Amino acid sequence: CTCKSWSDLIGSSIFVSTHLQRNVTKHDRVYLLCLHHSNFERQADPDDPYVKQEFQWSLFSNETFEECSKLSHPLGSPEHYVIYGSSNGLVCISDEILNFDSPIHIWNPSVRKLRTTPISTNINIKFSHVALQFGFHPGVNDYKAVRMMCTNKNALAVEVYSLRADSWKMIEAIPPWLKCTWQHHKGTFLNGVAYHIIEKGPIFSIMSFDLGSEEFEEFIAPEAICSPWGLGIDVYKEQICLLLKFYSCEEEGMDKIDLWVLQEKRWKQLCPCIFPLDYYYTTVGISVDDKLLMQRKDYDRGIADLHLC
């Protein structure tokens, strides 16, 4: 009888919401989920056909980078799947090269459960580019995935998947400013809204799509952003943040990453992140506790390290 009462308690929507909110507020149970070689010291040869078979998923501390737990592959396969978003412990994975018929999986590593989204019946043509994002929408209390697909003839299709309904929905109302030639770059997800960097000729802008209201919006990027090289987008202090590693640093022997945050539909430039020029740094992303996660590569020794800034 105790088992049943506890099961009813932790299975209730009120308990689940309270538990998730506590973890989100206190940043509890935060990990890095990595696909890596079983031997950290090994220098993997990408041409070796046996390398992929030795990859595994693991959880690492987001502070010390120490391995916390090994995970069995969700699909029982050594295939190199890519993470397209995570929220409250759920992870969206799919093919490294996306197509309209790529299988999409929602994975919960903690309880080792996996759900594969149904195949969409809305689309039967091939697209030149497919973008996928996943996250939680607090307004509708549902986990959503959005898939944006475009062809070489400027045709755009947008589909939204609901975890609760376990179904896809085609978005019919596409704004005129999206019905043109444009290139998609990187994207992120915040509070139920998907954000994408798009390039229309010489102009860079951020396209947002609210998965609750199903409305699009466009924000022109700062004038300093003139190239996709070194350009990224993430979330910093609950705000959309653009990161650009393009311009040289005024300080001798140093390099920098410029940052802008979107505040009340306007861009505000922050102080740049400055780091030594002696190694090659790339941006991995921003952690939930607002630290910049970077990878430092030493090509002479053939190794790479993770750094928090």
XYZ file of C-alpha atoms in Angstrom, residues 104 106 115-120 142-144 160-169:
21
model
C 13.581 11.637 -34.377
C 13.074 11.734 -27.477
C 10.120 7.524 -27.715
C 10.365 7.759 -31.488
C 8.151 10.365 -33.101
C 5.670 9.085 -35.691
C 6.499 9.529 -39.366
C 4.902 12.688 -40.696
C 4.242 20.392 -23.275
C 7.511 19.333 -24.893
C 7.746 20.390 -28.526
C 5.615 21.071 -34.915
C 5.615 17.869 -32.875
C 3.788 17.618 -29.541
C 5.034 15.030 -27.058
C 1.684 15.059 -25.256
C -0.343 14.447 -28.426
C 2.415 12.356 -30.051
C 1.632 13.889 -33.441
C 2.943 16.384 -36.021
C 1.147 19.544 -37.156
